[in-house]
Structures are given as C-alpha cells and as structure tokens.
Short mmCIF file of C-alpha atoms in Angstrom, two decimals:
data_model
loop_
_atom_site.label_atom_id
_atom_site.label_comp_id
_atom_site.label_asym_id
_atom_site.label_seq_id
_atom_site.Cartn_x
_atom_site.Cartn_y
_atom_site.Cartn_z
CA MET A 1 18.59 142.44 92.20
CA ILE A 2 20.91 144.44 94.48
CA GLU A 3 19.07 147.67 93.71
CA ASP A 4 15.95 146.26 95.43
CA MET A 5 17.76 145.73 98.74
CA GLU A 6 18.47 147.80 101.76
CA GLN A 7 21.36 147.05 104.04
CA ASP A 8 20.39 145.48 107.37
CA ARG A 9 22.89 146.87 109.90
CA SER A 10 21.33 145.28 112.98
CA THR A 11 21.53 141.75 111.60
CA ARG A 12 24.95 142.37 110.18
CA ALA A 13 26.17 143.32 113.62
CA SER A 14 24.79 140.14 115.17
CA PHE A 15 27.15 137.90 113.21
CA SER A 16 30.82 137.32 113.87
CA ARG A 17 33.17 139.91 112.43
CA GLU A 18 36.26 137.82 112.96
CA GLN A 19 38.19 137.55 109.72
CA GLU A 20 39.04 133.90 110.34
CA SER A 21 35.29 133.14 110.37
CA PHE A 22 34.04 135.08 107.35
CA GLY A 23 37.05 136.84 105.84
CA PRO A 24 36.12 140.46 105.05
CA LEU A 25 33.16 142.01 106.88
CA GLN A 26 29.95 140.27 105.77
CA HIS A 27 27.23 142.60 104.49
CA PHE A 28 23.55 141.71 104.86
CA TYR A 29 20.60 143.14 102.95
CA VAL A 30 16.82 142.92 103.27
CA LEU A 31 14.88 142.43 100.04
CA GLU A 32 11.68 144.28 99.24
CA PRO A 33 8.46 142.40 100.19
CA THR A 34 6.99 139.99 97.64
CA PRO A 35 3.94 137.68 97.76
CA CYS A 36 4.60 134.64 99.93
CA PRO A 37 4.79 131.47 97.79
CA TYR A 38 3.61 129.25 100.67
CA LEU A 39 0.93 131.06 102.67
CA PRO A 40 -1.95 133.00 101.04
CA ASN A 41 -2.44 136.73 101.54
CA ARG A 42 0.99 137.22 103.09
CA LEU A 43 4.17 138.97 102.04
CA GLU A 44 7.67 137.62 102.48
CA ARG A 45 10.96 139.42 102.97
CA LYS A 46 14.37 137.83 102.81
CA LEU A 47 17.65 138.64 104.50
CA LEU A 48 20.43 138.10 101.99
CA THR A 49 24.22 138.11 101.81
CA GLU A 50 26.74 137.22 99.12
CA ILE A 51 28.89 134.12 99.60
CA HIS A 52 31.75 134.15 97.14
CA GLY A 53 35.50 134.00 96.93
CA PRO A 54 38.03 131.99 98.96
CA GLN A 55 36.13 132.42 102.25
CA ALA A 56 32.79 131.26 100.86
CA ARG A 57 32.95 127.71 102.25
CA SER A 58 33.93 128.65 105.78
CA GLY A 59 31.44 131.53 105.76
CA TYR A 60 28.56 129.32 104.70
CA ASP A 61 29.53 126.74 107.33
CA HIS A 62 28.59 129.45 109.85
CA LEU A 63 25.54 130.76 108.00
CA ALA A 64 23.76 127.43 107.41
CA PRO A 65 23.47 126.56 111.14
CA ALA A 66 22.09 130.09 111.60
CA GLY A 67 19.14 129.24 109.33
CA PHE A 68 20.43 130.42 105.95
CA ARG A 69 19.95 128.66 102.62
CA ARG A 70 21.92 129.10 99.41
CA SER A 71 20.76 130.20 95.96
CA HIS A 72 23.51 130.77 93.40
CA ARG A 73 26.18 132.87 95.17
CA PHE A 74 23.81 134.23 97.80
CA ALA A 75 22.71 132.96 101.20
CA TYR A 76 19.29 133.99 102.45
CA ARG A 77 16.79 133.42 105.23
CA PRO A 78 13.26 134.73 105.93
CA ALA A 79 12.98 138.17 107.55
CA CYS A 80 9.21 138.59 107.54
CA ALA A 81 7.42 141.06 109.80
CA ASP A 82 5.03 139.41 112.27
CA CYS A 83 5.56 135.92 110.86
CA ASN A 84 7.94 133.11 111.81
CA ALA A 85 6.19 130.27 110.01
CA CYS A 86 9.34 129.22 108.09
CA VAL A 87 11.39 127.01 110.39
CA PRO A 88 14.88 125.82 109.33
CA VAL A 89 15.01 122.05 109.92
CA ARG A 90 17.68 119.35 109.98
CA VAL A 91 17.72 115.60 110.61
CA VAL A 92 19.76 114.24 113.54
CA VAL A 93 21.65 111.55 111.67
CA SER A 94 22.97 109.44 114.57
CA GLU A 95 19.48 108.96 116.03
CA PHE A 96 17.58 108.45 112.79
CA LYS A 97 15.50 105.26 112.75
CA PRO A 98 13.34 104.83 109.63
CA GLY A 99 9.82 103.57 110.17
CA LYS A 100 8.12 100.79 108.23
CA SER A 101 7.09 102.96 105.25
CA LEU A 102 10.56 104.48 104.90
CA ARG A 103 12.16 101.03 105.01
CA ARG A 104 9.78 99.95 102.26
CA ILE A 105 10.85 102.90 100.11
CA ALA A 106 14.50 102.05 100.68
CA ARG A 107 13.89 98.46 99.54
CA ALA A 108 11.96 99.63 96.46
CA ASN A 109 15.01 101.61 95.35
CA ALA A 110 17.73 99.13 96.27
CA ASP A 111 18.40 98.57 92.56
CA LEU A 112 19.50 102.19 92.01
CA SER A 113 23.10 103.27 91.74
CA VAL A 114 24.13 106.68 93.06
CA GLU A 115 27.14 108.76 92.10
CA LEU A 116 28.30 112.10 93.49
CA VAL A 117 29.57 114.21 90.61
CA ALA A 118 30.81 117.76 90.11
CA ALA A 119 28.13 120.45 89.90
CA LYS A 120 28.14 120.68 86.11
CA ALA A 121 24.91 120.93 84.14
CA ASN A 122 24.25 118.77 81.08
CA GLN A 123 21.42 118.05 78.68
CA GLU A 124 20.49 114.72 80.28
CA GLN A 125 19.88 116.39 83.65
CA PHE A 126 18.01 119.28 82.06
CA ASP A 127 15.65 116.98 80.15
CA LEU A 128 14.78 115.22 83.41
CA PHE A 129 14.40 118.58 85.14
CA ARG A 130 11.96 119.80 82.48
CA ARG A 131 9.83 116.64 82.74
CA TYR A 132 9.71 117.00 86.51
CA ILE A 133 8.78 120.70 86.43
CA ALA A 134 6.11 120.15 83.78
CA SER A 135 4.55 117.39 85.89
CA ARG A 136 4.83 118.94 89.37
CA HIS A 137 5.23 122.70 88.98
CA GLY A 138 3.96 123.59 85.52
CA ASP A 139 2.56 126.92 86.69
CA GLY A 140 5.53 127.84 88.91
CA GLU A 141 8.38 130.27 88.37
CA MET A 142 10.71 127.48 87.19
CA ALA A 143 8.40 126.39 84.37
CA GLY A 144 10.10 128.51 81.75
CA MET A 145 13.71 127.94 82.76
CA SER A 146 16.17 127.61 79.90
CA LEU A 147 19.20 125.34 79.81
CA GLN A 148 21.36 128.39 80.56
CA GLU A 149 19.26 129.26 83.61
CA TYR A 150 19.42 125.66 84.81
CA GLN A 151 23.18 125.75 84.32
CA SER A 152 23.38 128.90 86.45
CA MET A 153 21.34 127.25 89.22
CA VAL A 154 23.69 124.26 89.29
CA GLU A 155 27.06 125.87 88.69
CA SER A 156 26.87 129.33 90.33
CA SER A 157 28.40 128.35 93.65
CA ASP A 158 31.64 129.02 95.50
CA VAL A 159 30.89 126.46 98.22
CA ASP A 160 31.29 122.67 98.09
CA THR A 161 28.37 121.94 95.77
CA LEU A 162 27.79 118.53 94.20
CA LEU A 163 25.16 116.59 92.27
CA ALA A 164 23.94 113.17 93.37
CA GLU A 165 22.80 111.27 90.28
CA PHE A 166 20.49 108.28 90.73
CA ARG A 167 20.31 105.69 87.91
CA ASP A 168 18.32 102.52 87.42
CA ALA A 169 19.77 99.18 86.35
CA SER A 170 19.72 100.22 82.69
CA GLY A 171 21.76 103.35 83.43
CA ARG A 172 18.82 105.72 82.95
CA LEU A 173 19.00 108.89 85.03
CA ILE A 174 15.84 109.03 87.17
CA ALA A 175 16.68 111.43 90.01
CA VAL A 176 19.12 114.25 90.77
CA CYS A 177 19.86 116.09 94.00
CA LEU A 178 21.78 119.37 94.01
CA LEU A 179 23.43 119.62 97.42
CA ASP A 180 25.94 121.66 99.39
CA TRP A 181 28.37 119.69 101.54
CA LEU A 182 28.80 121.55 104.82
CA ARG A 183 31.18 120.98 107.71
CA ASP A 184 28.46 119.09 109.62
CA GLY A 185 26.68 117.39 106.74
CA PRO A 186 24.81 117.86 103.46
CA SER A 187 22.26 120.57 102.75
CA ALA A 188 19.68 119.63 100.10
CA VAL A 189 19.36 122.55 97.68
CA TYR A 190 16.99 121.13 95.07
CA SER A 191 15.91 117.66 93.95
CA PHE A 192 14.03 116.49 90.89
CA PHE A 193 13.10 113.09 89.57
CA GLU A 194 11.31 111.10 86.89
CA PRO A 195 7.55 111.76 87.24
CA GLY A 196 6.73 108.39 85.68
CA GLU A 197 8.37 106.56 88.60
CA SER A 198 5.86 107.58 91.27
CA GLY A 199 5.83 104.12 92.83
CA ARG A 200 9.42 104.57 93.95
CA SER A 201 8.78 107.72 96.07
CA LEU A 202 12.03 109.10 94.73
CA GLY A 203 11.85 112.41 96.58
CA THR A 204 11.73 110.56 99.89
CA TYR A 205 14.45 108.13 98.80
CA VAL A 206 16.81 111.00 97.96
CA VAL A 207 16.53 112.22 101.57
CA LEU A 208 17.08 108.68 102.89
CA TRP A 209 20.22 108.45 100.79
CA LEU A 210 21.48 111.80 102.09
CA ILE A 211 20.98 110.61 105.68
CA ASP A 212 22.80 107.36 104.93
CA GLU A 213 25.66 109.18 103.21
CA ALA A 214 25.99 111.65 106.08
CA GLY A 215 26.17 108.73 108.51
CA ARG A 216 28.78 106.99 106.40
CA ARG A 217 30.92 110.13 106.62
CA SER A 218 30.24 110.59 110.35
CA LYS A 219 28.40 113.88 109.82
CA PRO A 220 25.74 114.79 112.41
CA HIS A 221 23.09 116.55 110.31
CA VAL A 222 21.19 116.69 107.03
CA TYR A 223 19.69 120.13 106.33
CA LEU A 224 16.28 120.03 104.63
CA GLY A 225 15.61 123.74 104.22
CA TYR A 226 12.48 125.31 105.68
CA TRP A 227 9.40 123.64 107.11
CA ILE A 228 6.03 125.36 107.44
CA ASN A 229 3.48 123.65 109.64
CA GLN A 230 0.57 125.04 107.56
CA SER A 231 2.02 123.88 104.22
CA ARG A 232 1.02 120.44 102.96
CA LYS A 233 3.89 120.52 100.47
CA MET A 234 6.38 120.49 103.35
CA ALA A 235 4.68 117.87 105.51
CA TYR A 236 6.99 115.12 104.19
CA LYS A 237 9.95 116.58 106.10
CA THR A 238 8.47 115.48 109.44
CA ARG A 239 8.83 111.84 108.34
CA PHE A 240 12.57 112.04 108.98
CA ARG A 241 12.93 111.79 112.74
CA PRO A 242 14.33 113.09 114.98
CA LEU A 243 13.95 116.48 113.30
CA GLU A 244 15.38 119.65 114.79
CA GLY A 245 14.08 123.15 114.14
CA LEU A 246 15.85 126.47 114.66
CA GLY A 247 13.95 128.84 116.94
CA THR A 248 14.60 131.66 119.34
CA HIS A 249 16.43 129.31 121.71
CA GLY A 250 18.57 127.65 119.07
CA TRP A 251 18.17 124.18 117.56
CA GLU A 252 15.56 122.10 119.38
CA LEU A 253 13.71 118.87 118.64
CA ILE A 254 10.36 119.53 116.98
CA VAL A 255 9.61 115.91 115.97
CA GLU A 256 11.02 113.00 117.95
#
C-alpha cells in the first residue's frame, strides 16, 4: 500500500515535532484517489501515518482529537479535494442524557453481560462477524474476509485496543465492539452483532454502553468516527447528544 502514497509535507509540518509527543518525526502520506464509499460520483483521498512502536499510544492520543481514525497500525483521516462532508464526531459524556427511545433500548438489553477482553481473535467472534456481514454488508469489501484477515483487523494494533464482548443470559455471544482506549475516552473502531436480535437494537446499545463505561472511568468523550450529513447509514450517530464535530475552528457542538 505504501507505493500508492505520496508524502504530504505541509500536513506533516502542521503537527507537533516534539519527541515527547510523538517520538521520532511523524511522516504523513496522501493516498491515491478511490471511489467514495459514502457519496455517489465522488472520489476520496486519505491522509495516513503509521502508528507503531513504543510511542504509538501517546502519538495516537494526539492524532485522534485531530480527527484521525485507526486501521491496523495506521491512522488516517479524509483529505478530499473540495469536499469536507466527513466530520469527526464525539459524544460529550458528562452532558449525555438519553431520550425515551434510548432508555427503552437500555432496558431491553439489561440482561446482557459485558466483558472487556484482550484484542485476540477467535472462531466464536469470527462466526458472529460472518453472520453480521452476510446480513448487513453482503456486497461490501468485508464480505470475503477470512479468519486470518479478521485476526489482522483485531490484533494489528500498537495502541490500547480491546474487545467488548456482549453475552445473553445463556452465555451466547451476540455483540462485539473493537475499540481503542484513548487518554480521553474510548474510540469505537468496529462493532458487529447478531442479525437475528434486531429487536434489541444492539448497535445502539453498544454505543450506550461505551458512554456509560467512559463515564464510569471519568473520561470526557466517546469517539464515533465520521459523520456525513447526507448519509442515512450515519444518521444514528446524532441520537447521542450532545455531539461535537471537528471543524475549521476546532471541536464544536453540532447536535445539542
């Protein structure tokens, strides 16, 4: 993948070069344009940097509030020409007040047990992952993922990455959230759940649990990735209020 990148000197210069922040000088690259997966007839470009080694955690603690997300041992953010539709968003934990529908979802899942475990892939998780992908994203790029590729997605990380496993009263695994634990709270990397349990709204409940866990640990934020106003798939993120978005003037409330 590196051969398809060009180094982005201007962005590289805009970040701290202090060794105590990032360790060795952080290098940034811009990927070649590819079709946008969210908006039709558009191309996307990504700004990318490696996050690995002993300084990975502290480095990513700086990158995430600057709008970056993690995939394997890389952090990335959109760098699209003439488009700023992708907005990094995070929930303000201390001011979060769930509405009636969110409280109903929390009650519907009160029987679940949740355990934070090491980011290690296993067959039980992968079987659930395959059922979820087949039901929700059967024509997407993840549809053909092997167990080895799933393992790489889960385990290729030098930051504080964990899995939250959600089980019903019988001990059956019904939801999993891959998350990075940052200095100021969790960042949801990827979640999947049992498609046959649609009445539980498990995707929403996973976010509610992350907010609750962040509050329990006195962390101020839960990072939910990118939100696109024109994308129906991302509309659910505005249910978690207050929601901040990162723009040209820093983090500002976009939904109160």
